[in-house]
Coordinates of C-alpha atoms in Angstrom, one line a residue:
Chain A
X34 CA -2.4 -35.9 15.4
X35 CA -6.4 -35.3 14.6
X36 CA -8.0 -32.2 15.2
X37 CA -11.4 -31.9 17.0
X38 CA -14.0 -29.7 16.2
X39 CA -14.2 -26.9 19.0
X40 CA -18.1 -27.2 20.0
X41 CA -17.7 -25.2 23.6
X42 CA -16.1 -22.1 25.1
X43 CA -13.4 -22.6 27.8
X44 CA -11.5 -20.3 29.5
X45 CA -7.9 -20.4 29.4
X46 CA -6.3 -21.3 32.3
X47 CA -3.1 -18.7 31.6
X48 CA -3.4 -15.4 31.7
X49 CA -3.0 -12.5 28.5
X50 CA 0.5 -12.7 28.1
X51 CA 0.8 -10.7 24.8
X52 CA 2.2 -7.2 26.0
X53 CA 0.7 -4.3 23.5
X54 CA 3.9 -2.6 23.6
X55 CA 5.6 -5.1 21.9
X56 CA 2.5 -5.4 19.2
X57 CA 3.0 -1.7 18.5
X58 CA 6.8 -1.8 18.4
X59 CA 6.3 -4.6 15.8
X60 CA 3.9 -2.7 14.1
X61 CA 6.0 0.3 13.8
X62 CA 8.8 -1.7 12.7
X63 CA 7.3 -2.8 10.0
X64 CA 5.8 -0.1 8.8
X65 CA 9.5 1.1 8.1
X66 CA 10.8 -2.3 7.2
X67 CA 7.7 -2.4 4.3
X68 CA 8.9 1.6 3.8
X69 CA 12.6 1.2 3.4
X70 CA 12.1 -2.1 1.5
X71 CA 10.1 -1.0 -1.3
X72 CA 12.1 2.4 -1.7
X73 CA 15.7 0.3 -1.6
X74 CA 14.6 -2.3 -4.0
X75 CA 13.1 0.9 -6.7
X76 CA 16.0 2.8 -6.2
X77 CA 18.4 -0.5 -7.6
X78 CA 15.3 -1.4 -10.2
X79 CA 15.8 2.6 -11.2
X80 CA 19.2 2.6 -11.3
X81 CA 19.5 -1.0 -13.3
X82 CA 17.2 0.1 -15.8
X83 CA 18.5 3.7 -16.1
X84 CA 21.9 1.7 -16.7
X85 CA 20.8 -0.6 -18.9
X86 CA 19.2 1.9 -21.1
X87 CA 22.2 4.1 -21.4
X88 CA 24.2 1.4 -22.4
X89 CA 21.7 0.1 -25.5
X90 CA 21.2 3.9 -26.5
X91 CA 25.3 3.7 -27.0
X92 CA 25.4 0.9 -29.1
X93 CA 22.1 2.3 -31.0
X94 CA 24.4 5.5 -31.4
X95 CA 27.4 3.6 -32.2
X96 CA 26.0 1.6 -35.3
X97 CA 26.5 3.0 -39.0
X98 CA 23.6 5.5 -40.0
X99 CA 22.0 4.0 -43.0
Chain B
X143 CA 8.7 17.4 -7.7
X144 CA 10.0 14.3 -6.4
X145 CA 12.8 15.5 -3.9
X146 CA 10.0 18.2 -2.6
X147 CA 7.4 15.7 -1.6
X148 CA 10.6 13.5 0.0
X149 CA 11.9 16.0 2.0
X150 CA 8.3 17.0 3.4
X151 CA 7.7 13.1 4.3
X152 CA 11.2 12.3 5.7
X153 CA 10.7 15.5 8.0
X154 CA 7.3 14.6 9.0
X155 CA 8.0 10.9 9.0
X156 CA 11.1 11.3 11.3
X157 CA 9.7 13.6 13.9
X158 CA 6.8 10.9 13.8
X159 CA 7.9 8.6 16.7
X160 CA 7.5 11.9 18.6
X161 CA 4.5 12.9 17.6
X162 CA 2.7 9.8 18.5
X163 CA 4.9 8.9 21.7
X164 CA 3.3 12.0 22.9
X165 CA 0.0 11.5 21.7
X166 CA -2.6 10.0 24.5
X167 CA -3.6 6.0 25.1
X168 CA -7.2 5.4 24.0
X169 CA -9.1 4.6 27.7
X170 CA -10.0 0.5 26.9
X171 CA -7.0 0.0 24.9
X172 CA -4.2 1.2 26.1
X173 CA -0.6 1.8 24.3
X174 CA -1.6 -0.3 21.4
X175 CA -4.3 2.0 20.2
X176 CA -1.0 3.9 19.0
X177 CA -0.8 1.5 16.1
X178 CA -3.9 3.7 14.7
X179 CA -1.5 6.8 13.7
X180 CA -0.1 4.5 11.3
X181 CA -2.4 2.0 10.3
X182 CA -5.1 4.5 9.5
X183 CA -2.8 7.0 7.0
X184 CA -1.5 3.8 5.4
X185 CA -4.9 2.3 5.0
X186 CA -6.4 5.8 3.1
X187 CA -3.4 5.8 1.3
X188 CA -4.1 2.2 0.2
X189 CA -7.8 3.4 -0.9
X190 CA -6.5 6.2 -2.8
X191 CA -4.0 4.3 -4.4
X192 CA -6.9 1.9 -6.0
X193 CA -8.4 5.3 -7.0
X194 CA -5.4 6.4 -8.7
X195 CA -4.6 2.9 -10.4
X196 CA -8.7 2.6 -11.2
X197 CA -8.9 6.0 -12.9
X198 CA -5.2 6.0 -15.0
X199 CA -6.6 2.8 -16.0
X200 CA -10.0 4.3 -17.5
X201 CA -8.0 7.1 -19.5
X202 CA -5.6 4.5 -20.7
X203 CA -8.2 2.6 -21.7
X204 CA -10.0 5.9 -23.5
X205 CA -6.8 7.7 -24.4
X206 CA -4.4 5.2 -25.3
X207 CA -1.8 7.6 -23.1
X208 CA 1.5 5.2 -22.2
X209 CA 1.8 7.9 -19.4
X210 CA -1.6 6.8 -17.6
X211 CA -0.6 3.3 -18.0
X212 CA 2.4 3.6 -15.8
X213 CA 1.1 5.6 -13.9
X214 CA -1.9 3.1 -12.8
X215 CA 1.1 0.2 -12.3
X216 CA 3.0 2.7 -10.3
X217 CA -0.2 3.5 -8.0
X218 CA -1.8 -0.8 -8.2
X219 CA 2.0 -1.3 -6.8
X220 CA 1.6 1.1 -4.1
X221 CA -1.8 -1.0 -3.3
X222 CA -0.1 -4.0 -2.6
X223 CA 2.5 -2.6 -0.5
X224 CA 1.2 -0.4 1.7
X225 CA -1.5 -2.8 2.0
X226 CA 0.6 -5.4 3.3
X227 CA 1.6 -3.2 6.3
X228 CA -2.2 -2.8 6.6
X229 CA -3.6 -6.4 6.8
X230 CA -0.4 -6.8 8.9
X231 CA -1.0 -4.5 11.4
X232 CA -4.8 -4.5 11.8
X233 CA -4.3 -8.3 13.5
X234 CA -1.0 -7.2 15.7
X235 CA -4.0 -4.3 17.1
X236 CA -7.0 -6.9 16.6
X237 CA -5.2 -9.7 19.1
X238 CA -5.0 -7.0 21.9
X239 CA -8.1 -5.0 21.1
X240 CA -10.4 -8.3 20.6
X241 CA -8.2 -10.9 21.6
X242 CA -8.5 -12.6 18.0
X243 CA -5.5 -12.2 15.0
X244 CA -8.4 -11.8 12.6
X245 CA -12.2 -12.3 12.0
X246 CA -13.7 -12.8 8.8
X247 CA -15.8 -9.5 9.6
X248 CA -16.5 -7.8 6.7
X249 CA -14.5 -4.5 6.6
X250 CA -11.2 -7.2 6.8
X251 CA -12.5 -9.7 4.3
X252 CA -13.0 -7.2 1.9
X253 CA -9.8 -5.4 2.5
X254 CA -8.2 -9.0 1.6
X255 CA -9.9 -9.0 -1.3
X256 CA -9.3 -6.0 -2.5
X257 CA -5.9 -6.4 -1.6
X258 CA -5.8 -9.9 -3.6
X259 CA -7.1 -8.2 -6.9
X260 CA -4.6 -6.0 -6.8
X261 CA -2.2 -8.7 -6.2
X262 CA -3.4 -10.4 -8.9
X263 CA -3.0 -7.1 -11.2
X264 CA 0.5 -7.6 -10.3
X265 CA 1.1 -11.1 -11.0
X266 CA -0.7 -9.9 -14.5
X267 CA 1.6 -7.5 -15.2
X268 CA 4.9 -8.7 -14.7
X269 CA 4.0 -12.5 -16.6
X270 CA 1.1 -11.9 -18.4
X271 CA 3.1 -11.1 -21.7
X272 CA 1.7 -8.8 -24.6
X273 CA -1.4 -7.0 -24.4
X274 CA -1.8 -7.6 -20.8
X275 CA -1.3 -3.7 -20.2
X276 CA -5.5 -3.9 -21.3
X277 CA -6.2 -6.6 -19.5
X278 CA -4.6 -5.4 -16.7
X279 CA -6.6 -2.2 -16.8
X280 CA -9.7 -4.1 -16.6
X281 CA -8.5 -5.7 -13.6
X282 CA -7.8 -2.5 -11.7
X283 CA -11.0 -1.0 -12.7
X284 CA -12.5 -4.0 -10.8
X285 CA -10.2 -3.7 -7.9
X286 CA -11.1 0.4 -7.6
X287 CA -14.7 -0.8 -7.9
X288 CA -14.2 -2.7 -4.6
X289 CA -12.9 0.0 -2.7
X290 CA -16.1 2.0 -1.5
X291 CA -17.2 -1.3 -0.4
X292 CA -14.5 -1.7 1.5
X293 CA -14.6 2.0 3.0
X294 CA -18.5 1.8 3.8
X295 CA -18.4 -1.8 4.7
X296 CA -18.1 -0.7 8.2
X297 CA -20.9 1.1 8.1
X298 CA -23.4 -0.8 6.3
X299 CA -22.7 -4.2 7.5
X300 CA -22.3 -5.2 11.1
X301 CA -18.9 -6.6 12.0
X302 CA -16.6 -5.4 14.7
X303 CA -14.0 -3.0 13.1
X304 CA -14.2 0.7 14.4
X305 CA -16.9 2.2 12.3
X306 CA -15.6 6.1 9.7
X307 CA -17.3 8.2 12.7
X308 CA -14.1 7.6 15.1
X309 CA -11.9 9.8 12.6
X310 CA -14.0 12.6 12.4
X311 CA -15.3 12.8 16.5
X312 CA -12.0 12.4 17.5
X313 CA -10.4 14.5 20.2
X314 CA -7.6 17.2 18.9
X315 CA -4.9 15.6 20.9
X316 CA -5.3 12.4 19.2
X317 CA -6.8 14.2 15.6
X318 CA -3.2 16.1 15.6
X319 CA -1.0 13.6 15.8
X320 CA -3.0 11.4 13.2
X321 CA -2.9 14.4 11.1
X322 CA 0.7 14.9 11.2
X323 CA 1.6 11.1 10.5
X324 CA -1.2 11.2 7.6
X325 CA 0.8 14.3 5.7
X326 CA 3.8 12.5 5.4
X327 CA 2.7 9.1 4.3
X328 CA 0.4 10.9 1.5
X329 CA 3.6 12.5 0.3
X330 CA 5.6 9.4 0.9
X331 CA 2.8 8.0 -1.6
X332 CA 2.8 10.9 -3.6
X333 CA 6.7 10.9 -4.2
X334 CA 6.7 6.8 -4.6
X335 CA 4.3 7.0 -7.4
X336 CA 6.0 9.6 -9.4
X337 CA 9.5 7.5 -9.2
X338 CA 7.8 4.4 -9.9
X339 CA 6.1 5.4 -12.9
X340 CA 9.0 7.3 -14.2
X341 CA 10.9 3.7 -13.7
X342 CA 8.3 2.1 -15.9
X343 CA 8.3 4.9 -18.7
X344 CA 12.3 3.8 -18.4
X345 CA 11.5 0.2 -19.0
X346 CA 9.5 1.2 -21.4
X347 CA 11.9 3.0 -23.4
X348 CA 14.8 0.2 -22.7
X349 CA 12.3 -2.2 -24.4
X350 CA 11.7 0.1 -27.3
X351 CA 15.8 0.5 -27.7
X352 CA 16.5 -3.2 -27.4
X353 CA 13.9 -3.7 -30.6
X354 CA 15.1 -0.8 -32.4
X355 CA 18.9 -2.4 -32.2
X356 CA 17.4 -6.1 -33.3
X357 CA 16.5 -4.6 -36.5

């Protein structure tokens, strides 16, 4: 398929048919979505990391002292 | 701290969708002016989040403080993410409000930029390797640098986004609601960049362990 370059201005035949209710539901929804995404994915990065760390501070404890 | 500033913004968050379902339709627009009560307290926490990342970065640069460093990942993070919902839902209100997704005008332009340095401080970050923690603060320097440009872009230069007057003339019935929506995503922010920067002074540390048992 080739594109054309758009030189005039016609009117669409079909009316608006993008309801702003639905635009701001979306938007709202998103907003949480974006919300409850980043705070879910730095509570498991906190928790992996908090795990991780407690479990090379054992072995550091468990060695010999020299 | 941390539980505090989460309690304030899941109270104020919550009763949100309340707030602004009784808040009144702007007179041209209709019920999609209501994406403003969010888009607005997301987008000035996105400007003070470049602040925050901008500034840590300077006294890390100065000081040499580990703590500023996180602290300007935790808040360059914070940039990226809320900015998304930003540059997201600026075109969902543009296509009604202007009957476009998005013009290159310049108050969106440079919020894309900005948003893309910032990005890019990311990318830095997490696959840069050693030493990129200075480098990095360079980078976020430049990204804060951007942000009065974006603020006053509106102002300065012609284009067709709503211009800073509209928050400060508007009505109390709308000024209330954007109010109350603003308080809890500032503490949201505020609580988000306190965990994430004590997650990074944890990464930190595990790094330091992991060394400390290699030798």
């Amino acid at each position: 398929m080739t594109q054309t370059a758009t030189t005039t201005m016609t009117p669409s035949a079909t009316p608006e048919t993008m309801p702003g209710g639905t635009l701001m539901l979306v938007a709202y929804g998103l907003a949480w979505a974006v919300v409850i995404g980043y705070v879910f994915m730095l509570w498991r990065k906190s928790g992996r990391i908090e795990q991780e760390l407690a479990d090379v501070t054992a072995k550091l404890n468990a060695r010999p002292k020299r | 701290m941390v539980p505090a500033l989460l309690l304030v913004a899941a109270v104020v968050l919550v009763g949100s969708p309340f707030v602004v379902n009784g808040a009144p339709y702007e007179a041209s627009m209709g019920i999609v002016s209501k994406i403003f009560y969010f888009h607005v307290p997301f987008a000035a926490v996105m400007l003070t989040s470049t602040f925050v990342s901008g500034i840590a970065s300077a006294v890390y640069l100065i000081r040499r403080k580990p703590m500023a460093d996180y602290v300007a990942l935790a808040a360059g993070e914070l940039v990226t993410v809320f900015g998304i919902f930003v540059l997201v839902s600026g075109p969902l209100w543009a296509r009604k409000a202007w009957g476009v997704w998005w013009v290159w005008e310049p108050r969106l332009t440079m919020t894309l930029v900005m948003w893309m340095i910032f990005a890019a401080y990311q990318i830095l970050r997490r696959f840069g390797g050693p030493g990129t923690d200075v480098l990095g603060a360079v980078v976020a320097i430049f990204g804060m640098a951007v942000a009065p440009f974006v603020y006053w872009s509106v102002n300065m230069w012609r284009g067709m986004h709503p211009q800073t007057s509209v928050v400060p003339t508007l009505p109390e019935s709308m000024r209330d609601p954007l109010m109350w929506c603003m308080a809890g995503i500032f503490a949201l922010y505020a609580a988000l960049v306190l965990v994430r920067a004590r997650v990074e002074r944890n990464r930190a540390a595990l790094e330091a362990a992991y060394i400390a048992l290699e030798d």
